[in-house]
Amino acid sequence: MPTIALLTSQQISNMVIAQRHLTQLATLGTVIDARFNENAAEVLERLAEADILFSSWGMPVVDEAFLQAMPRLRAIFYAAGSVKGFVTPAMWARGITLSSSAVANAVPVAEYTIGVILLSNKRFWSMMGTTQRLPVPGNYRRTVGIISASMVGRDVIRLLQPYAMDVLLYDPFVDAEQAARLGVRKVELTELMAASDIVSLHAPNLPSLRHMINAELLAQMKDGATFINTARGALVDEAALIDELSSGRLHAVLDVTDPEPPAADSPFYTLPNVIYTPHIAGSMDQECHRMADFALAELERYLAGEPLHNAIQPDALARMA
């Protein structure tokens, strides 16, 4: 049986890993409990015999020194999302298999987004606490624009299928035929911004995409349209967004901002047409267990010699969050 090191902080372990996960992990190999309190360096000397790492948020950087401490390491199963904080060329050079639970972390973000879309088209936020019935567009045959067929974007598209809505997609890495298979119509970003009643942003937070949603694109949006951001605040020119929102022309639901949280004097707190939530769309509380469920299922597939569902490849990393 392989030797599996459980490497994460005790705090993160308490959030992500339930007792049932520990029990299951023990059936798959000999487990080294390398959960740490402050710094992973305090447990590195325990890892020399580990073949596999099971980790989560706070994973140490897998650099030369780390790899020297783990000469037998051949696979990492990461019960969290983005892996960019710890992967290195040295890790790839070792040929280490890597799987991320980003697929599982995408689910609550997509669920949050669907709830926001449905409530926004009902003008739920404007109607709270009033008995006056104002004009409401509703959800039938409304147009939703999805920016990026990322894991979250694809989950949103899937969850929208039962609703009678027209869905547009902007993603330069998806062609028209692939979009059709997803049940959406591929368009350019300017068309998506102009045609959509709801625009939902799901692009990766890459330096090349900083402020991809700029003043020109925001100006294309319909009067009364809603902009949703559950991706990252840096993707949006927030000064331009505030200008549009201050005019009263648009609505926004923002779960992420830049900086995060917004500055104390940010109009996002006070504009009546903005709903701000403090980065809650992703996995929270018991939802975090879904990531450990996924990582354990990946580990079982790996040990059985089966293909992984979310193996991370070096050449794809540049396009990922």
Short mmCIF file of C-alpha atoms in Angstrom, two decimals:
data_model
loop_
_atom_site.label_atom_id
_atom_site.label_comp_id
_atom_site.label_asym_id
_atom_site.label_seq_id
_atom_site.Cartn_x
_atom_site.Cartn_y
_atom_site.Cartn_z
CA MET A 1 0.00 0.00 0.00
CA PRO A 2 1.24 3.53 -0.69
CA THR A 3 2.26 5.94 2.03
CA ILE A 4 -0.01 8.99 1.97
CA ALA A 5 0.88 12.21 3.77
CA LEU A 6 -1.95 14.43 4.97
CA LEU A 7 -0.27 17.83 4.64
CA THR A 8 -2.31 20.89 5.55
CA SER A 9 -2.71 23.25 8.46
CA GLN A 10 -4.84 22.09 11.34
CA GLN A 11 -7.16 25.06 10.77
CA ILE A 12 -7.73 24.18 7.10
CA SER A 13 -8.08 20.51 7.92
CA ASN A 14 -10.90 21.35 10.32
CA MET A 15 -12.67 23.22 7.49
CA VAL A 16 -12.17 20.83 4.58
CA ILE A 17 -11.60 17.35 5.95
CA ALA A 18 -14.26 15.52 7.93
CA GLN A 19 -13.75 12.39 10.02
CA ARG A 20 -15.21 10.28 7.21
CA HIS A 21 -12.45 11.53 4.92
CA LEU A 22 -9.77 10.51 7.43
CA THR A 23 -11.38 7.10 7.75
CA GLN A 24 -11.48 6.64 3.99
CA LEU A 25 -7.91 7.86 3.56
CA ALA A 26 -6.72 5.20 6.01
CA THR A 27 -8.23 2.47 3.81
CA LEU A 28 -6.18 3.61 0.82
CA GLY A 29 -2.70 3.50 2.32
CA THR A 30 -0.48 4.12 5.31
CA VAL A 31 -1.25 7.65 6.45
CA ILE A 32 1.32 10.11 7.77
CA ASP A 33 -0.49 12.82 9.70
CA ALA A 34 1.56 15.91 8.80
CA ARG A 35 -0.99 18.53 9.75
CA PHE A 36 0.82 21.58 11.07
CA ASN A 37 -0.03 24.56 13.27
CA GLU A 38 1.94 27.53 11.95
CA ASN A 39 4.45 26.52 9.29
CA ALA A 40 4.73 23.44 7.10
CA ALA A 41 8.50 23.39 7.71
CA GLU A 42 7.81 21.94 11.15
CA VAL A 43 6.56 18.69 9.60
CA LEU A 44 8.78 18.24 6.52
CA GLU A 45 11.06 15.77 8.26
CA ARG A 46 8.09 13.40 8.57
CA LEU A 47 7.52 13.20 4.83
CA ALA A 48 10.54 11.27 3.55
CA GLU A 49 8.52 8.05 3.13
CA ALA A 50 5.47 9.63 1.49
CA ASP A 51 4.51 8.52 -2.01
CA ILE A 52 1.39 10.69 -2.23
CA LEU A 53 0.33 14.03 -0.78
CA PHE A 54 -3.24 14.83 0.19
CA SER A 55 -3.47 18.58 0.81
CA SER A 56 -5.65 21.70 0.65
CA TRP A 57 -5.39 25.48 1.03
CA GLY A 58 -2.01 26.55 2.37
CA MET A 59 -0.09 23.90 0.46
CA PRO A 60 3.67 24.69 0.63
CA VAL A 61 5.54 25.56 -2.56
CA VAL A 62 6.79 22.38 -4.20
CA ASP A 63 10.32 23.65 -4.85
CA GLU A 64 13.67 21.86 -4.89
CA ALA A 65 14.00 21.90 -1.10
CA PHE A 66 10.50 20.49 -0.67
CA LEU A 67 11.16 17.76 -3.23
CA GLN A 68 14.43 16.82 -1.56
CA ALA A 69 12.49 16.22 1.65
CA MET A 70 10.11 13.92 -0.28
CA PRO A 71 12.25 11.77 -2.59
CA ARG A 72 9.43 9.25 -3.15
CA LEU A 73 6.68 11.75 -3.97
CA ARG A 74 4.80 10.89 -7.17
CA ALA A 75 1.32 12.43 -6.85
CA ILE A 76 -0.48 15.33 -5.17
CA PHE A 77 -4.23 15.42 -4.61
CA TYR A 78 -5.28 18.96 -3.77
CA ALA A 79 -8.63 19.40 -2.02
CA ALA A 80 -8.97 23.02 -3.12
CA GLY A 81 -9.00 25.09 -6.31
CA SER A 82 -6.12 26.98 -7.90
CA VAL A 83 -2.74 25.24 -7.82
CA LYS A 84 -0.70 28.22 -9.02
CA GLY A 85 0.47 29.10 -5.53
CA PHE A 86 2.59 25.97 -5.17
CA VAL A 87 3.49 24.41 -8.52
CA THR A 88 7.04 24.92 -9.83
CA PRO A 89 9.11 23.77 -12.83
CA ALA A 90 10.94 21.43 -10.45
CA MET A 91 7.66 19.68 -9.66
CA TRP A 92 6.86 19.15 -13.33
CA ALA A 93 10.43 17.99 -13.96
CA ARG A 94 9.94 15.28 -11.32
CA GLY A 95 6.89 14.09 -13.31
CA ILE A 96 4.55 14.39 -10.36
CA THR A 97 0.86 13.79 -11.05
CA LEU A 98 -1.35 16.65 -9.86
CA SER A 99 -5.11 16.76 -9.41
CA SER A 100 -7.11 19.75 -8.19
CA SER A 101 -10.62 19.91 -6.73
CA ALA A 102 -11.38 23.13 -8.62
CA VAL A 103 -14.26 21.25 -10.28
CA ALA A 104 -15.86 20.76 -6.87
CA ASN A 105 -15.19 24.34 -5.77
CA ALA A 106 -16.91 25.58 -8.94
CA VAL A 107 -20.25 24.08 -7.92
CA PRO A 108 -21.24 26.55 -5.15
CA VAL A 109 -20.06 29.50 -7.27
CA ALA A 110 -22.33 28.36 -10.08
CA GLU A 111 -25.23 27.80 -7.66
CA TYR A 112 -24.76 31.30 -6.24
CA THR A 113 -24.71 32.71 -9.78
CA ILE A 114 -27.92 30.94 -10.78
CA GLY A 115 -29.69 32.25 -7.69
CA VAL A 116 -28.51 35.78 -8.46
CA ILE A 117 -29.59 35.56 -12.12
CA LEU A 118 -33.10 34.40 -11.24
CA LEU A 119 -33.58 36.96 -8.47
CA SER A 120 -32.07 39.81 -10.48
CA ASN A 121 -34.53 39.29 -13.34
CA LYS A 122 -37.32 39.46 -10.74
CA ARG A 123 -35.81 42.72 -9.37
CA PHE A 124 -35.79 41.03 -5.98
CA TRP A 125 -33.34 43.51 -4.51
CA SER A 126 -35.45 46.53 -5.46
CA MET A 127 -38.64 44.94 -4.14
CA MET A 128 -37.38 44.00 -0.68
CA GLY A 129 -39.32 45.66 2.08
CA THR A 130 -41.90 47.34 -0.17
CA THR A 131 -45.50 46.60 -1.06
CA GLN A 132 -45.28 48.56 -4.31
CA ARG A 133 -45.09 46.37 -7.41
CA LEU A 134 -42.70 47.95 -9.86
CA PRO A 135 -42.13 46.73 -13.45
CA VAL A 136 -40.31 43.40 -13.39
CA PRO A 137 -38.68 41.87 -16.50
CA GLY A 138 -38.89 38.27 -15.26
CA ASN A 139 -36.86 35.32 -16.52
CA TYR A 140 -38.74 34.13 -19.60
CA ARG A 141 -36.68 34.57 -22.78
CA ARG A 142 -34.19 36.84 -21.08
CA THR A 143 -30.64 36.80 -22.47
CA VAL A 144 -27.77 35.77 -20.22
CA GLY A 145 -24.19 36.40 -21.29
CA ILE A 146 -21.51 34.10 -19.85
CA ILE A 147 -17.93 35.35 -20.07
CA SER A 148 -15.62 32.32 -20.19
CA ALA A 149 -16.45 28.64 -20.39
CA SER A 150 -14.35 28.01 -17.30
CA MET A 151 -15.33 25.30 -14.83
CA VAL A 152 -17.71 27.75 -13.17
CA GLY A 153 -18.94 29.12 -16.50
CA ARG A 154 -19.74 25.63 -17.76
CA ASP A 155 -21.55 24.78 -14.53
CA VAL A 156 -23.64 27.95 -14.84
CA ILE A 157 -24.52 27.03 -18.43
CA ARG A 158 -25.53 23.54 -17.29
CA LEU A 159 -27.69 24.86 -14.45
CA LEU A 160 -29.41 27.33 -16.77
CA GLN A 161 -30.66 24.57 -19.06
CA PRO A 162 -34.07 24.06 -17.35
CA TYR A 163 -34.90 27.76 -17.79
CA ALA A 164 -36.30 29.35 -20.93
CA MET A 165 -33.41 31.75 -21.41
CA ASP A 166 -31.12 32.53 -24.32
CA VAL A 167 -27.48 32.03 -23.34
CA LEU A 168 -24.55 33.70 -25.09
CA LEU A 169 -20.92 32.76 -24.53
CA TYR A 170 -17.69 34.65 -25.02
CA ASP A 171 -14.59 32.50 -24.81
CA PRO A 172 -11.72 32.75 -27.33
CA PHE A 173 -10.77 29.10 -26.66
CA VAL A 174 -14.22 27.72 -27.56
CA ASP A 175 -15.37 27.54 -31.19
CA ALA A 176 -18.95 27.80 -32.45
CA GLU A 177 -19.39 24.03 -32.70
CA GLN A 178 -18.18 23.47 -29.13
CA ALA A 179 -20.47 26.25 -27.91
CA ALA A 180 -23.43 24.64 -29.66
CA ARG A 181 -22.69 21.38 -27.86
CA LEU A 182 -22.83 23.31 -24.60
CA GLY A 183 -26.25 24.65 -25.64
CA VAL A 184 -25.13 28.27 -26.08
CA ARG A 185 -24.27 30.64 -28.93
CA LYS A 186 -20.70 31.87 -29.24
CA VAL A 187 -20.37 35.63 -29.78
CA GLU A 188 -17.71 38.29 -29.47
CA LEU A 189 -17.48 40.16 -26.20
CA THR A 190 -18.90 43.43 -27.53
CA GLU A 191 -22.01 41.63 -28.82
CA LEU A 192 -22.44 39.77 -25.55
CA MET A 193 -22.27 42.97 -23.52
CA ALA A 194 -24.76 44.75 -25.78
CA ALA A 195 -27.28 41.92 -26.14
CA SER A 196 -27.43 40.50 -22.61
CA ASP A 197 -29.90 41.34 -19.86
CA ILE A 198 -27.54 39.65 -17.41
CA VAL A 199 -23.75 39.50 -17.83
CA SER A 200 -21.92 37.02 -15.59
CA LEU A 201 -18.13 37.06 -15.44
CA HIS A 202 -16.23 33.78 -14.97
CA ALA A 203 -12.84 34.43 -16.58
CA PRO A 204 -9.56 33.43 -14.88
CA ASN A 205 -7.63 36.06 -12.99
CA LEU A 206 -4.63 36.41 -15.31
CA PRO A 207 -2.41 39.51 -15.65
CA SER A 208 -3.31 39.68 -19.35
CA LEU A 209 -7.00 39.97 -18.46
CA ARG A 210 -6.70 42.77 -15.92
CA HIS A 211 -9.55 45.27 -16.54
CA MET A 212 -10.83 43.19 -19.45
CA ILE A 213 -14.25 44.62 -18.57
CA ASN A 214 -13.57 48.28 -19.30
CA ALA A 215 -15.51 51.51 -19.74
CA GLU A 216 -16.14 50.89 -23.43
CA LEU A 217 -17.66 47.47 -22.82
CA LEU A 218 -19.74 48.59 -19.85
CA ALA A 219 -21.13 51.43 -21.94
CA GLN A 220 -22.45 48.80 -24.39
CA MET A 221 -24.71 47.21 -21.77
CA LYS A 222 -28.46 47.72 -21.97
CA ASP A 223 -30.18 50.13 -19.63
CA GLY A 224 -31.43 48.09 -16.69
CA ALA A 225 -29.02 45.19 -17.29
CA THR A 226 -27.25 43.44 -14.41
CA PHE A 227 -23.52 42.74 -14.15
CA ILE A 228 -22.45 39.83 -11.92
CA ASN A 229 -18.87 39.22 -10.82
CA THR A 230 -17.96 36.05 -8.93
CA ALA A 231 -14.53 35.73 -10.58
CA ARG A 232 -12.04 38.38 -9.40
CA GLY A 233 -12.26 42.13 -8.98
CA ALA A 234 -9.07 42.81 -10.95
CA LEU A 235 -10.83 41.70 -14.14
CA VAL A 236 -13.02 44.81 -14.00
CA ASP A 237 -12.20 48.50 -14.33
CA GLU A 238 -14.09 49.29 -11.15
CA ALA A 239 -13.86 53.07 -11.59
CA ALA A 240 -15.69 52.68 -14.90
CA LEU A 241 -18.21 50.32 -13.31
CA ILE A 242 -18.88 52.80 -10.52
CA ASP A 243 -19.46 55.55 -13.09
CA GLU A 244 -22.10 53.44 -14.85
CA LEU A 245 -23.71 52.38 -11.58
CA SER A 246 -23.76 55.94 -10.26
CA SER A 247 -25.82 56.94 -13.27
CA GLY A 248 -28.45 54.42 -12.19
CA ARG A 249 -28.34 52.79 -15.61
CA LEU A 250 -27.11 49.35 -14.53
CA HIS A 251 -27.37 46.94 -11.60
CA ALA A 252 -24.49 44.90 -10.17
CA VAL A 253 -24.04 41.93 -7.89
CA LEU A 254 -20.43 41.73 -6.74
CA ASP A 255 -19.01 38.90 -4.68
CA VAL A 256 -15.43 39.97 -5.45
CA THR A 257 -13.77 43.37 -5.72
CA ASP A 258 -10.31 44.92 -6.09
CA PRO A 259 -9.20 45.45 -3.38
CA GLU A 260 -11.11 42.91 -1.36
CA PRO A 261 -12.94 44.02 0.69
CA PRO A 262 -13.59 47.38 -0.97
CA ALA A 263 -12.11 50.51 0.58
CA ALA A 264 -14.19 51.89 3.45
CA ASP A 265 -15.44 54.79 1.32
CA SER A 266 -16.27 52.68 -1.75
CA PRO A 267 -19.61 53.49 -3.41
CA PHE A 268 -20.20 49.72 -3.64
CA TYR A 269 -21.43 49.86 -0.03
CA THR A 270 -23.97 52.61 -0.58
CA LEU A 271 -25.20 52.58 -4.18
CA PRO A 272 -28.80 51.32 -4.15
CA ASN A 273 -28.30 49.34 -7.36
CA VAL A 274 -25.36 47.28 -6.02
CA ILE A 275 -25.51 44.07 -4.02
CA TYR A 276 -22.14 43.37 -2.41
CA THR A 277 -21.32 40.06 -0.71
CA PRO A 278 -17.94 39.29 0.94
CA HIS A 279 -16.58 36.52 -1.31
CA ILE A 280 -19.10 33.90 -0.22
CA ALA A 281 -19.89 32.34 -3.59
CA GLY A 282 -17.13 29.73 -3.28
CA SER A 283 -17.07 26.78 -0.89
CA MET A 284 -18.20 27.72 2.59
CA ASP A 285 -18.51 25.60 5.74
CA GLN A 286 -19.85 22.14 4.82
CA GLU A 287 -19.50 22.88 1.10
CA CYS A 288 -15.73 22.57 1.64
CA HIS A 289 -16.22 18.84 2.24
CA ARG A 290 -17.15 18.46 -1.43
CA MET A 291 -13.54 19.28 -2.34
CA ALA A 292 -12.20 16.53 -0.08
CA ASP A 293 -14.79 14.14 -1.53
CA PHE A 294 -13.53 14.93 -5.03
CA ALA A 295 -9.84 14.65 -4.09
CA LEU A 296 -10.40 11.27 -2.45
CA ALA A 297 -12.29 10.02 -5.51
CA GLU A 298 -9.36 11.16 -7.67
CA LEU A 299 -6.92 9.35 -5.38
CA GLU A 300 -8.98 6.16 -5.69
CA ARG A 301 -8.97 6.49 -9.48
CA TYR A 302 -5.20 7.01 -9.44
CA LEU A 303 -4.58 3.93 -7.30
CA ALA A 304 -6.86 1.89 -9.58
CA GLY A 305 -4.94 3.04 -12.66
CA GLU A 306 -7.96 4.92 -14.02
CA PRO A 307 -7.90 8.33 -15.76
CA LEU A 308 -8.23 11.30 -13.42
CA HIS A 309 -11.16 13.69 -13.87
CA ASN A 310 -9.13 16.84 -13.24
CA ALA A 311 -5.45 16.15 -13.81
CA ILE A 312 -3.56 19.43 -14.20
CA GLN A 313 -1.21 19.65 -17.18
CA PRO A 314 1.66 22.15 -17.37
CA ASP A 315 0.63 23.50 -20.78
CA ALA A 316 -2.89 24.31 -19.56
CA LEU A 317 -1.77 26.13 -16.44
CA ALA A 318 -1.20 29.45 -18.23
CA ARG A 319 -4.94 29.70 -19.03
CA MET A 320 -6.12 28.71 -15.56
CA ALA A 321 -6.91 30.84 -12.54
#
